[in-house]
Short mmCIF file of C-alpha atoms in Angstrom, two decimals:
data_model
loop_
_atom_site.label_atom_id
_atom_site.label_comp_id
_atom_site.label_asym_id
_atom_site.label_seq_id
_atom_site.Cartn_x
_atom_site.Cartn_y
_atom_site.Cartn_z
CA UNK A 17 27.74 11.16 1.23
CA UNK A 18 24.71 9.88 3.51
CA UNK A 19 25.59 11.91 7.40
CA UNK A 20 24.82 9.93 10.20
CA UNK A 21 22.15 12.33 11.04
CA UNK A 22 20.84 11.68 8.22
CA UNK A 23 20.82 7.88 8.33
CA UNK A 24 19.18 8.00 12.06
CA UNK A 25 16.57 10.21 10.21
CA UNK A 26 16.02 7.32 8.02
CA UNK A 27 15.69 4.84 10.62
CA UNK A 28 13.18 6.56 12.20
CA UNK A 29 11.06 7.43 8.95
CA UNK A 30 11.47 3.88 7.64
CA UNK A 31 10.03 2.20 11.17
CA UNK A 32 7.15 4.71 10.77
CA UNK A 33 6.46 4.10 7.32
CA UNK A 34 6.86 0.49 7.23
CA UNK A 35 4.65 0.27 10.48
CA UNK A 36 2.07 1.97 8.66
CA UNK A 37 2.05 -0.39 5.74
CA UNK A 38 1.14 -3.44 8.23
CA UNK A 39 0.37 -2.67 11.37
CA UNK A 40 -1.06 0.72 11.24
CA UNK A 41 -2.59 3.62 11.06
CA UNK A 42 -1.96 2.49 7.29
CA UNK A 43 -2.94 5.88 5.89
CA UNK A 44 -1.15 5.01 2.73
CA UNK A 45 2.37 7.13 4.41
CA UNK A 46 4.08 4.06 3.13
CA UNK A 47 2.77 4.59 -0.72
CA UNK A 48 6.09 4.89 -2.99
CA UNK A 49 5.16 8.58 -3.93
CA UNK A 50 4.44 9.59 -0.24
CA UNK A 51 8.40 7.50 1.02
CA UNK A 52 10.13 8.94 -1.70
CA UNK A 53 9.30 12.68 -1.61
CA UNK A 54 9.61 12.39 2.02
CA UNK A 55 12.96 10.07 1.78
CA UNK A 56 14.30 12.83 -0.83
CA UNK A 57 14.14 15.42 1.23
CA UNK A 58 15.96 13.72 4.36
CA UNK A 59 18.57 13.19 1.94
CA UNK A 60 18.76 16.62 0.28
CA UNK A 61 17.16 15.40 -3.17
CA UNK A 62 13.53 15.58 -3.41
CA UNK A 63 13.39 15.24 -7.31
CA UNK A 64 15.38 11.82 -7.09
CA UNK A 65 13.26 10.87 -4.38
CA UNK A 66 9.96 11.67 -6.12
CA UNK A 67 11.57 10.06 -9.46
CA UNK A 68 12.47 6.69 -7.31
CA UNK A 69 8.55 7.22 -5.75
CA UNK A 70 6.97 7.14 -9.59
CA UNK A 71 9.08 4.58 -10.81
CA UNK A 72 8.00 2.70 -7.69
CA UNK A 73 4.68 3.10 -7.42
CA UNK A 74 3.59 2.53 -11.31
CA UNK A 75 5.56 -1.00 -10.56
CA UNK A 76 3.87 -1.72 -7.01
CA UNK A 77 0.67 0.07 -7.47
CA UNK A 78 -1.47 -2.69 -8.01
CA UNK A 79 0.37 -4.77 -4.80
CA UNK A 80 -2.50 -4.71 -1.88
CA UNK A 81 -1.13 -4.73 1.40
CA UNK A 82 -3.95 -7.56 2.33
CA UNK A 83 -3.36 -9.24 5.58
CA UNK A 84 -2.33 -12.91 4.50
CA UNK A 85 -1.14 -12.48 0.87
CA UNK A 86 2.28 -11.95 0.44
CA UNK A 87 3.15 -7.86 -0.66
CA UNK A 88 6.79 -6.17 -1.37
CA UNK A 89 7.88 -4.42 0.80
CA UNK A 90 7.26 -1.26 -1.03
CA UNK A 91 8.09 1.54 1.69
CA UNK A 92 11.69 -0.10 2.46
CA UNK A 93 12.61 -0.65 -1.03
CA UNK A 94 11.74 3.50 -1.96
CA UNK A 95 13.82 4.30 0.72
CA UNK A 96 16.55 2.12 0.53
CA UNK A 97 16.70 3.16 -3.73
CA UNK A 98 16.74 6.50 -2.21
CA UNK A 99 19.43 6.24 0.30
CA UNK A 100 21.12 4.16 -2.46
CA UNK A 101 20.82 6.82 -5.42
CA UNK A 102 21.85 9.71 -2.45
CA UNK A 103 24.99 7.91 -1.82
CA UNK A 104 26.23 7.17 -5.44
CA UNK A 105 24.90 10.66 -7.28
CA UNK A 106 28.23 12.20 -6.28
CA UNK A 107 30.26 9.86 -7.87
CA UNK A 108 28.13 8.47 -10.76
CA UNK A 109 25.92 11.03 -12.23
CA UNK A 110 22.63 11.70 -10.92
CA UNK A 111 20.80 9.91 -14.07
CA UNK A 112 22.67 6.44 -13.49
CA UNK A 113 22.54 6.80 -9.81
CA UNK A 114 18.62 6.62 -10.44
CA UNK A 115 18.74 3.91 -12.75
CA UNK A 116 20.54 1.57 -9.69
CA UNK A 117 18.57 3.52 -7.01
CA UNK A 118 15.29 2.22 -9.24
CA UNK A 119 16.65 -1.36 -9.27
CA UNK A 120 17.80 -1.74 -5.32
CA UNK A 121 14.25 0.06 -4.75
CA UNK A 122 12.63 -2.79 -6.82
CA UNK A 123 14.96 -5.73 -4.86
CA UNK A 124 14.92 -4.77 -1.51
CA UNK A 125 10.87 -4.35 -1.85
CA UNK A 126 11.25 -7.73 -2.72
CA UNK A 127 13.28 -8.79 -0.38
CA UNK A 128 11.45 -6.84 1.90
CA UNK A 129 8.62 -9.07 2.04
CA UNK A 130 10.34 -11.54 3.65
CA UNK A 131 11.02 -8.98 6.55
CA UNK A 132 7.27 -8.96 7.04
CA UNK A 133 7.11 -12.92 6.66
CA UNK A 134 8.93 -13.11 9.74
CA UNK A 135 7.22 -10.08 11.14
CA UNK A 136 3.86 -12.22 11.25
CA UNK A 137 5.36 -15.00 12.12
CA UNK A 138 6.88 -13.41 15.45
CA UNK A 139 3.57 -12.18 16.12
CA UNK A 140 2.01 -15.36 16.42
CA UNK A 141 3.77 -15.43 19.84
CA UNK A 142 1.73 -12.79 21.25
CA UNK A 143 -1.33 -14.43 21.77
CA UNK A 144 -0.52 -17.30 24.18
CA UNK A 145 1.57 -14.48 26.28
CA UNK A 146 -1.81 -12.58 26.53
CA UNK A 147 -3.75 -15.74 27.05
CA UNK A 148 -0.80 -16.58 30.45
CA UNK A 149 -2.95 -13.82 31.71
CA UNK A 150 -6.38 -14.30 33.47
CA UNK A 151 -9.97 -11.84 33.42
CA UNK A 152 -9.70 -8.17 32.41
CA UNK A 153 -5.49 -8.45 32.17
CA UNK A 154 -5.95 -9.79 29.35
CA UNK A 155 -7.37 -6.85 27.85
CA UNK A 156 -4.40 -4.94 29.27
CA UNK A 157 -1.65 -7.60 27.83
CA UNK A 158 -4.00 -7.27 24.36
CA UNK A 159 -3.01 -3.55 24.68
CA UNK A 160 0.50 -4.04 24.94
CA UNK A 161 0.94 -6.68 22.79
CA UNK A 162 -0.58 -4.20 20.27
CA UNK A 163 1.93 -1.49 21.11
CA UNK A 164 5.14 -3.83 20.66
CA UNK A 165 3.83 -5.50 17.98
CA UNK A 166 3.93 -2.32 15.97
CA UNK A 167 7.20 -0.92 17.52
CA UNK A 168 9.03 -4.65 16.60
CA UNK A 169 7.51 -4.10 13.27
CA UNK A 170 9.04 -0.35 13.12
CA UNK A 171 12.61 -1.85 14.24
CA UNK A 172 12.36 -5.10 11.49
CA UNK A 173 11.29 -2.32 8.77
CA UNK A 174 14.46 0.89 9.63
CA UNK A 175 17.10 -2.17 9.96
CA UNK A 176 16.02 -3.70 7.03
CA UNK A 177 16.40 -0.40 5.17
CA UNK A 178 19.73 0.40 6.50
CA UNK A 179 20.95 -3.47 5.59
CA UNK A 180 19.25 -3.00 1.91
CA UNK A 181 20.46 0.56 1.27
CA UNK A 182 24.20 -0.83 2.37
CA UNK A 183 24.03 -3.84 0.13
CA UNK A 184 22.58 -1.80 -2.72
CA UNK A 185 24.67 0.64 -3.06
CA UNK A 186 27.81 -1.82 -2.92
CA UNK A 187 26.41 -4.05 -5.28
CA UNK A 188 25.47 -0.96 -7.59
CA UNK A 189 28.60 0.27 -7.41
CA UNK A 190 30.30 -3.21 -8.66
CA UNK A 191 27.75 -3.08 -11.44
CA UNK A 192 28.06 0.24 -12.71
CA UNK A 193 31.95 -0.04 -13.33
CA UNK A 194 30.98 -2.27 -16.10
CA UNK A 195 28.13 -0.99 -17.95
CA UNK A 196 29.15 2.18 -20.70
CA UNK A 197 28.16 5.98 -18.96
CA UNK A 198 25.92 5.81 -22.24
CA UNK A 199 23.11 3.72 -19.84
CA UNK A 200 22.46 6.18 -17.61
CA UNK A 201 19.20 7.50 -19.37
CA UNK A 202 16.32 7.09 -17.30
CA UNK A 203 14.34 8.93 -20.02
CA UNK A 204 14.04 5.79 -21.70
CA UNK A 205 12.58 3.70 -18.53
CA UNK A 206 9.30 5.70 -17.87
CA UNK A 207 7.43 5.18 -20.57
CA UNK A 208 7.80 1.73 -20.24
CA UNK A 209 7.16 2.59 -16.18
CA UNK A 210 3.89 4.23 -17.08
CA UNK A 211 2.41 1.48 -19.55
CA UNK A 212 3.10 -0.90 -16.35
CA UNK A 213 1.53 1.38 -14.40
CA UNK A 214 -1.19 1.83 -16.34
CA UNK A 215 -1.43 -2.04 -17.23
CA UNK A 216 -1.97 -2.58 -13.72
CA UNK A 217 -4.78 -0.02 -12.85
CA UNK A 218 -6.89 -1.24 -16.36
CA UNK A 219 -6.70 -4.74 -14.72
CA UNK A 220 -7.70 -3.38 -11.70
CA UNK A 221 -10.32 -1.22 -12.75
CA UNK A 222 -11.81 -3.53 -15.64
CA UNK A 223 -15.02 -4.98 -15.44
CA UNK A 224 -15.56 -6.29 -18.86
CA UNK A 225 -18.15 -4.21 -19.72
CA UNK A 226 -18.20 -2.23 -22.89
CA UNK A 227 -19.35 0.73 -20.75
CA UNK A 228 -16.16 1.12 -19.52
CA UNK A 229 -14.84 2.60 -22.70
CA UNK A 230 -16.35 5.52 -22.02
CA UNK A 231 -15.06 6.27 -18.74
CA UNK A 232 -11.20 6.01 -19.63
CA UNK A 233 -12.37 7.86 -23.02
CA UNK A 234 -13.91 10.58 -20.49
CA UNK A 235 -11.02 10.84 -18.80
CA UNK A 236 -8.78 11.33 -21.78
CA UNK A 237 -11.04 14.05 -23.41
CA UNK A 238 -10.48 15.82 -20.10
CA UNK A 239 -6.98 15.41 -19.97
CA UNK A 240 -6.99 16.91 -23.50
CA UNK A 241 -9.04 20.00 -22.76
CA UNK A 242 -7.29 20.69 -19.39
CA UNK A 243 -4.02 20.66 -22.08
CA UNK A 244 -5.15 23.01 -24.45
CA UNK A 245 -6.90 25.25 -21.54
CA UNK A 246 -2.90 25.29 -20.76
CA UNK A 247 -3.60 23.80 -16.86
CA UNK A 248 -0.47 21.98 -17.33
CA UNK B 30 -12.87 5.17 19.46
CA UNK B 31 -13.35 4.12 15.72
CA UNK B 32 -10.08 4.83 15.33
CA UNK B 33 -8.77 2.55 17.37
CA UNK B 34 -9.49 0.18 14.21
CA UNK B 35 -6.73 1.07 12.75
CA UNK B 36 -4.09 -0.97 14.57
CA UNK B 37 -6.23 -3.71 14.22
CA UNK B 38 -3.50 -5.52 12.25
CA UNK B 39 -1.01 -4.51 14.37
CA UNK B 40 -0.49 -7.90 16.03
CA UNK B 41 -1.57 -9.87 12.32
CA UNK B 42 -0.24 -13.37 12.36
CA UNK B 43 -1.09 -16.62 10.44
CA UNK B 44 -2.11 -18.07 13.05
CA UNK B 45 -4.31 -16.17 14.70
CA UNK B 46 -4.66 -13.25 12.10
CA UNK B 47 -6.24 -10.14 14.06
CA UNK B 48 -7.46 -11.99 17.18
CA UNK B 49 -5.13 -9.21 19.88
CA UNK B 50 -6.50 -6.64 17.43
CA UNK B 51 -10.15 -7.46 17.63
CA UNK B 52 -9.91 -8.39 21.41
CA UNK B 53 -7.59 -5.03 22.41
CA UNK B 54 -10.63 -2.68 20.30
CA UNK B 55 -13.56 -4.73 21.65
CA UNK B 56 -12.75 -4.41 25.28
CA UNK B 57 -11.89 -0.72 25.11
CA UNK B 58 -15.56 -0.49 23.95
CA UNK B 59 -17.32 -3.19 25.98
CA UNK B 60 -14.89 -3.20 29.04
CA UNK B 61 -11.46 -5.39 29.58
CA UNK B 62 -13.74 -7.70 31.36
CA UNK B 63 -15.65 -8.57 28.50
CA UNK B 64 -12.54 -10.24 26.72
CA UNK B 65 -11.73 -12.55 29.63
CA UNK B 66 -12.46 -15.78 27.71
CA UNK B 67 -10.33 -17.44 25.43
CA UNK B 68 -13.45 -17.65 22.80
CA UNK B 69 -12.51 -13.73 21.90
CA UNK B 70 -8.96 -14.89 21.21
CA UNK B 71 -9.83 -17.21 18.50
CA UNK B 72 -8.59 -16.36 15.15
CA UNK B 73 -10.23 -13.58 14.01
CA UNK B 74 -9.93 -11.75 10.38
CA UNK B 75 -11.45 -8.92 8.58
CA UNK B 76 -11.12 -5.87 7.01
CA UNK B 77 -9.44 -2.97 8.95
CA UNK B 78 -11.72 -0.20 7.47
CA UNK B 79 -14.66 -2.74 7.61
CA UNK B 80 -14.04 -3.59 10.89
CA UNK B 81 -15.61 -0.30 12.31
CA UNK B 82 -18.90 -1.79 11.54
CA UNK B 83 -18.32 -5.23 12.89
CA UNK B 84 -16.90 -4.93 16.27
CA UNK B 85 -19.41 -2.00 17.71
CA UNK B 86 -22.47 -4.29 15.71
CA UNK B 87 -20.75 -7.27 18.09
CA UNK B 88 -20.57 -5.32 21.21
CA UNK B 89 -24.34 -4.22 21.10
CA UNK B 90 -25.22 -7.92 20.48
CA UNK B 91 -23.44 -9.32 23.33
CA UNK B 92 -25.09 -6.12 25.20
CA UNK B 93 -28.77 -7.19 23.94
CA UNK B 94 -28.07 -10.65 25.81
CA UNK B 95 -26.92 -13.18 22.63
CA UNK B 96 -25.38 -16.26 24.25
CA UNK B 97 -21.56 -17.26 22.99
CA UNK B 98 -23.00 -19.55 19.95
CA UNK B 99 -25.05 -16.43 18.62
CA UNK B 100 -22.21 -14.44 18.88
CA UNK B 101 -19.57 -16.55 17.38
CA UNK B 102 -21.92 -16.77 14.64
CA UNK B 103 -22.52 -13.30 13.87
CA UNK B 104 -18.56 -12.96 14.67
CA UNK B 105 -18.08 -15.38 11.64
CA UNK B 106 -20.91 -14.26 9.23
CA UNK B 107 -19.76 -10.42 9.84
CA UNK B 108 -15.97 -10.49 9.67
CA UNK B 109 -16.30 -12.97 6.22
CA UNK B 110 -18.60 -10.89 4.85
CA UNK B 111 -17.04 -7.78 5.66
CA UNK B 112 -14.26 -8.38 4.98
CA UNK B 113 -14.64 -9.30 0.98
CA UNK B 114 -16.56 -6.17 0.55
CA UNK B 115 -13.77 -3.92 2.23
CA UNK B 116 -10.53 -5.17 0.66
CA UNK B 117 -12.28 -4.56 -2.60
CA UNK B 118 -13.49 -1.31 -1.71
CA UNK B 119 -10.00 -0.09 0.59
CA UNK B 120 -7.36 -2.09 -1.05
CA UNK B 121 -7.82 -3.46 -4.41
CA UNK B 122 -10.10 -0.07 -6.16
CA UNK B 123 -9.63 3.03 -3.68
CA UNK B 124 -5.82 2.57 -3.05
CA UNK B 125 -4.69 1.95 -6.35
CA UNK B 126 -6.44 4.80 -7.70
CA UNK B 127 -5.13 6.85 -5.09
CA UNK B 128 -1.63 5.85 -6.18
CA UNK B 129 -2.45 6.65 -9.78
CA UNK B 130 -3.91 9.57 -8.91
CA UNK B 131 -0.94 11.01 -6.80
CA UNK B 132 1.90 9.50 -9.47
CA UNK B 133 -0.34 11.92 -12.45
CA UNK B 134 -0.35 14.87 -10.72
CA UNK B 135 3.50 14.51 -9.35
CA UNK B 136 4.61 13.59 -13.06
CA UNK B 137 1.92 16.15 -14.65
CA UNK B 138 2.77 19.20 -12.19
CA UNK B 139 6.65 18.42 -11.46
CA UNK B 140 6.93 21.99 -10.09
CA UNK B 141 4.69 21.64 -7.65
CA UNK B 142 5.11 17.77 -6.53
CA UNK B 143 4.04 17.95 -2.87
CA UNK B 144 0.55 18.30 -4.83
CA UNK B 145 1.17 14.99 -5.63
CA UNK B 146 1.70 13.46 -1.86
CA UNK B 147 -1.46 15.20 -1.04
CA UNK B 148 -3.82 14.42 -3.75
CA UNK B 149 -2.94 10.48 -2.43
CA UNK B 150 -3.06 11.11 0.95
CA UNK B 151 -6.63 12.64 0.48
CA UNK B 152 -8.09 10.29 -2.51
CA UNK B 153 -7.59 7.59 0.14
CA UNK B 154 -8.39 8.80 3.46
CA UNK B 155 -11.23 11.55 2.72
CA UNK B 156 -13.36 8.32 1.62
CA UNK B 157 -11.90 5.52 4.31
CA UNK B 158 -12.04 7.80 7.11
CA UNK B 159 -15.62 9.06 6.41
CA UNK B 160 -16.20 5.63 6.00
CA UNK B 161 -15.23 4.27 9.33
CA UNK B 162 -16.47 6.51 11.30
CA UNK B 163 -20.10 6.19 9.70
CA UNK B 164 -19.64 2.67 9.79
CA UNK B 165 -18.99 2.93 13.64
CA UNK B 166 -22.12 4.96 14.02
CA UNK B 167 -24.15 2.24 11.83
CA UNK B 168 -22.70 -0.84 13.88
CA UNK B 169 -23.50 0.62 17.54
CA UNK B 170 -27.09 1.61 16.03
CA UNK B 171 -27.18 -1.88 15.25
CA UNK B 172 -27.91 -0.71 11.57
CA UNK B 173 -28.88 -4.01 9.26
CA UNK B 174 -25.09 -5.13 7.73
CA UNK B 175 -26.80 -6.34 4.52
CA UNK B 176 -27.60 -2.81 3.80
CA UNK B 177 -24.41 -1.72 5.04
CA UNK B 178 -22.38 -3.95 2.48
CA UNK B 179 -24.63 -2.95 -0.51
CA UNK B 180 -23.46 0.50 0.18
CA UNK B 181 -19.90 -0.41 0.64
CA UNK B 182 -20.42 -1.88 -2.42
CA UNK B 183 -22.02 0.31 -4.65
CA UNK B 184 -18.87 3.52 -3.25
CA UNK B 185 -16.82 0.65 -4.77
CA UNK B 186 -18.59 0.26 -7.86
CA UNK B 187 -17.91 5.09 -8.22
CA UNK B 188 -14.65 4.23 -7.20
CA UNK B 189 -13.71 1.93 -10.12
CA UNK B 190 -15.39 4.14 -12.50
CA UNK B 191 -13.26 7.38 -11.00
CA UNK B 192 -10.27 4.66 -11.80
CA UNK B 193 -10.88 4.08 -15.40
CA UNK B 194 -11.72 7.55 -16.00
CA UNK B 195 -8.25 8.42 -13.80
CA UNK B 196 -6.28 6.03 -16.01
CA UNK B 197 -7.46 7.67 -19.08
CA UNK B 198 -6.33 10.87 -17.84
CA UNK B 199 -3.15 9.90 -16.71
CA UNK B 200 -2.42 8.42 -19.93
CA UNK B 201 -3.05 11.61 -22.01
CA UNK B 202 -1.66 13.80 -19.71
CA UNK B 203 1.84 11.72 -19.21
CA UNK B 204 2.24 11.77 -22.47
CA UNK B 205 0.89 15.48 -23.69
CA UNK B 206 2.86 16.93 -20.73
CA UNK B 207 5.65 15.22 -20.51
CA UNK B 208 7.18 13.21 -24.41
CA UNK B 209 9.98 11.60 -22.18
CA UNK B 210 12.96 13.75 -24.52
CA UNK B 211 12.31 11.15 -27.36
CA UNK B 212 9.79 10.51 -30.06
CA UNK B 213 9.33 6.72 -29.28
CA UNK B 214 7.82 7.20 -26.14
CA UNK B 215 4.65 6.17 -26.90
CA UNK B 216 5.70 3.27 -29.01
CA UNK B 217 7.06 2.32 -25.82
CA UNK B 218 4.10 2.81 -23.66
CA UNK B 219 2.53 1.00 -25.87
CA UNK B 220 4.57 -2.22 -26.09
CA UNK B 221 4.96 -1.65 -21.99
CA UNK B 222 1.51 -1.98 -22.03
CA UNK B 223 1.23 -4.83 -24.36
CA UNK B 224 3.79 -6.97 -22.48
CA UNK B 225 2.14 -5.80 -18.76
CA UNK B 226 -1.13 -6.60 -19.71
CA UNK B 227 -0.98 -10.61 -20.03
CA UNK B 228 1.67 -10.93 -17.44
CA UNK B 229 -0.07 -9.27 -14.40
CA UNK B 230 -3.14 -11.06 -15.41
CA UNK B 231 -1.56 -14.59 -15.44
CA UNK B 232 0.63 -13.76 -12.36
CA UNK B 233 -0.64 -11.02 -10.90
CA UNK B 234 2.28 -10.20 -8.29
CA UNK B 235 5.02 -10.08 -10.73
CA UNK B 236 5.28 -6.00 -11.24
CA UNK B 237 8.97 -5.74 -9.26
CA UNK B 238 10.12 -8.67 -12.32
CA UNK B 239 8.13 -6.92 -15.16
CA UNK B 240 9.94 -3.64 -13.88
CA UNK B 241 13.14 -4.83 -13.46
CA UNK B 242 13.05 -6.05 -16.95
CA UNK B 243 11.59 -2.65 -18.52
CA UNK B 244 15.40 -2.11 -16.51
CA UNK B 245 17.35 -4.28 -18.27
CA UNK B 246 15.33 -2.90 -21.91
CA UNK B 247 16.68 0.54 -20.75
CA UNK B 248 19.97 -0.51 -20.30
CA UNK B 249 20.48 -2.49 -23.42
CA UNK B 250 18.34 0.17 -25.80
CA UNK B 251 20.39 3.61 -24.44
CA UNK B 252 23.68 1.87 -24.69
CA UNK B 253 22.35 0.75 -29.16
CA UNK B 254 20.77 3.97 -29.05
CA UNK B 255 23.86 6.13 -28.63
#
C-alpha cells in the first residue's frame, strides 16, 4: 500500500527528476539507477527500486536526451515501475511484482515521451510572450519564461507518473491473474538485460578499429584480477 | 555564471529550440539591454555543456564592436559547430558510460548500492562540470574555438576508450560476480547480445521493444522451465 505521503513524495521527486532530464540542471538525477534507488527508498524498497533502475537503464542507456530527437521518458517510467512494483509486492510476490514493475517502467517511458512532445510544443509559446515585451524586459520575461518553463515541465513529468503508476498497476494486476506464479523469476530476465545493455554501449563505443579489442580485453583482464584479488 | 548554462534548454521548443535560453544567459552576462532586439530571439541551438564556450566567446565579440551580420555569423558557425562536438562528447560517449559504469558497480557491489548512484553522478559531472567552467574561461578570453573543439574532441576520443574498456569489465564482472541462480546465463547474454546487436544498429531507438521482448522470453522460458 502506496500512503499518500508517500505519493506527494513522488510527485515532487518525479517533477524534479523529469525537469532535470530536459530542462535542467540535467546532472544525470534522472538516470534509471539514480530514480530508482531514490524512488525505492520513498517507497520503503530500495532493492526493488535499484532492480527496476538496472533493468532500466541497460534498456535506455544508450537513449540521449538530445534536444530535438525524440527520448523515453526514462525518469517517469523508473518511477512509475517503482510505484507500480511497491503497490502490488504485497499481494503478488516481490519477484512478479518486479517483472510488471519492469514492464510499466518500460511503457510509461514510452509513453512518456509523448509528455515531453507536448512539453516542447507548449514551449514554443513562450517566445512571442517575451517578444510582447520591449528593451531590457525582455531579458526579464526571458528569465521568467525560463523559470515556468521548467516548473510546467516538473508538473507534466509528477502527473504523468501518478497517471502511469495508476494505469500500471491496474493493468498489471489484470495480467498477472492469468499468467502461472511459475513466471515470476526475474533471474531469468537479466542476463538477457545485460547483453542489451552491453549491446548498446559496444555500438556506442565502437569505432571499427581493431585497436579496440584491446581496450574491452583490458577491461576484462581487470575485471578478472580484481575477482581473484576477492574485491568483489 | 557558467552555470547558468544549464537551464539553457529549459524553454527548448521546435520552433525556436533554445532561443529564451541563449537570450535569458546572454543578457545576465552582457546586460538585459543587450537582448532588446528580436535578432537574439531567433532560433538558436547548441549544446548545453558546449554552450559555456559559445555565449561568453559571443558576448566579447559584440563587446570588441562586431556589427549584427558578424555576429549572427559567428552565432551560426559556433552553436553548429559546437554543438556536434558536445552531444558526442556529453550525450552519446560520457553519459552512457556513466550509466554503465553506475549499473556495474550497483549489480557488482549489491551491498553497498548507493556506490552505484555515486560512481554515475561523478563519471558524468566531474568531467562536464570541469568542462564548462574551463570552457567559460576560454570563451570570455576569446580563446580560438578551433582549438577548443579539437580538445573537446580528443576528451571524447579517452572517453570512448574508458567505455570499451568499462564494457569489458562489466561483462566479466556481471557474470563472475553474479551467475544469475542458473547455468545458462551466459548462453543468454550471449544470444541477448546477438539479437541487440543488429537491432539497435538498424533502429537505434528500439531498446524499450527489444526489452520488453527479453520480457515476454522470461515469461514464456520460466513458465517451460519449471
Amino acid at each position: 500500500m502506496i500512503a499518500i505521503y508517500q505519493k506527494a513524495a513522488f510527485f515532487g521527486l518525479a517533477a524534479l527528476l523529469g525537469a532535470d532530464q530536459t530542462a535542467g540542471p540535467q546532472v544525470m538525477l534522472s538516470q534509471p539507477v539514480v530514480a530508482g534507488m531514490i524512488g525505492g527508498l520513498v517507497v520503503g524498497q530500495p532493492i526493488l527500486g535499484a532492480l527496476i533502475g538496472v533493468a532500466a537503464q541497460l534498456a535506455w542507456n544508450g537513449a540521449a536526451p538530445v534536444g530535438s530527437l525524440p527520448n523515453p521518458d526514462v525518469s517517469g517510467g523508473v518511477l512509475a515501475g517503482i510505484l507500480t512494483t511497491g503497490r502490488l509486492s504485497e499481494h503478488v510476490g516481490p519477484g512478479r511484482a518486479i517483472l510488471a514493475g519492469l514492464a510499466v517502467t518500460l511503457l510509461a517511458g514510452w509513453a512518456g515521451s509523448a509528455i515531453i512532445l507536448l512539453n516542447r510544443r507548449l514551449n514554443a509559446r513562450w517566445t512571442p510572450w517575451v517578444l510582447a515585451a520591449h528593451g531590457p524586459a525582455r531579458h526579464r520575461r526571458a528569465q521568467q519564461a525560463t523559470g515556468r518553463a521548467w516548473l510546467l515541465t516538473g508538473t507534466l513529468s509528477g502527473t504523468w507518473v501518478l497517471v502511469a503508476a495508476a494505469l500500471g498497476s491496474r493493468l498489471a494486476h489484470l495480467l498477472l491473474g492469468w499468467l502461472p506464479v511459475s513466471t515470476g523469476n526475474m533471474s531469468v530476465w537479466y542476463p538477457f538485460g545485460w547483453g542489451l545493455g552491453l549491446a548498446g554501449c559496444v555500438l556506442a563505443f565502437w569505432k571499427d578499429r581493431a585497436r579496440d579489442w584491446a581496450w574491452i580485453l583490458g577491461g576484462a583482464l581487470a575485471a578478472g584480477a580484481l575477482k581473484v584479488a576477492g574485491a568483489y | 555564471m557558467w552555470e547558468r548554462t544549464h537551464f539553457l534548454q529549459a524553454v527548448f521548443s521546435y520552433e525556436y529550440k533554445q532561443n529564451i535560453g541563449f537570450a535569458a544567459v546572454y543578457g545576465e552576462l552582457a546586460g538585459p539591454e543587450s537582448v532588446a532586439g528580436d535578432e537574439y530571439f531567433r532560433p538558436f541551438n547548441t549544446n548545453p555543456v558546449t554552450s559555456s564556450f559559445v555565449i561568453p566567446f559571443l558576448a566579447r565579440l559584440r563587446e570588441q564592436g562586431a556589427g549584427a551580420e558578424e555576429f549572427e555569423r559567428a552565432k551560426a558557425f559556433l552553436s553548429t559547430s559546437f554543438a556536434a562536438t558536445g552531444d558526442r562528447f556529453a550525450w552519446f560517449l560520457l553519459r552512457p558510460l556513466a550509466g554503465l559504469m553506475g549499473a556495474t558497480v550497483l549489480w557488482v557491489l549489491p551491498g553497498a548500492s548507493w556506490l552505484g548512484v555515486l560512481t554515475l553522478l561523478l563519471v558524468y559531472n566531474g568531467p562536464q562540470l570541469l568542462l564548462r567552467s574551463r570552457l567559460w574561461r576560454a570563451g570570455s578570453r576569446g580563446d580560438s574555438p578551433a582549438a577548443e573543439v579539437q580538445r573537446i574532441s580528443r576528451m571524447s576520443e579517452t572517453v570512448r576508450r574508458a567505455g570499451l574498456a568499462a564494457t569489458g569489465f562489466a561483462a566479466v564482472a556481471v557474470l563472475a560476480r553474479e551467475p544469475f541462480g542458473h547455468p545458462e546465463a551466459v548462453g543468454f547474454m550471449a544470444v541477448a547480445i546477438l539479437i541487440s546487436l543488429p537491432m539497435l544498429k538498424r533502429f537505434p531507438r528500439s531498446g524499450t521493444w527489444i526489452a520488453l521482448g527479453f520480457l515476454g522470453l522470461t515469461l514464456t522460458l520460466n513458465h517451460g522451465l519449471r
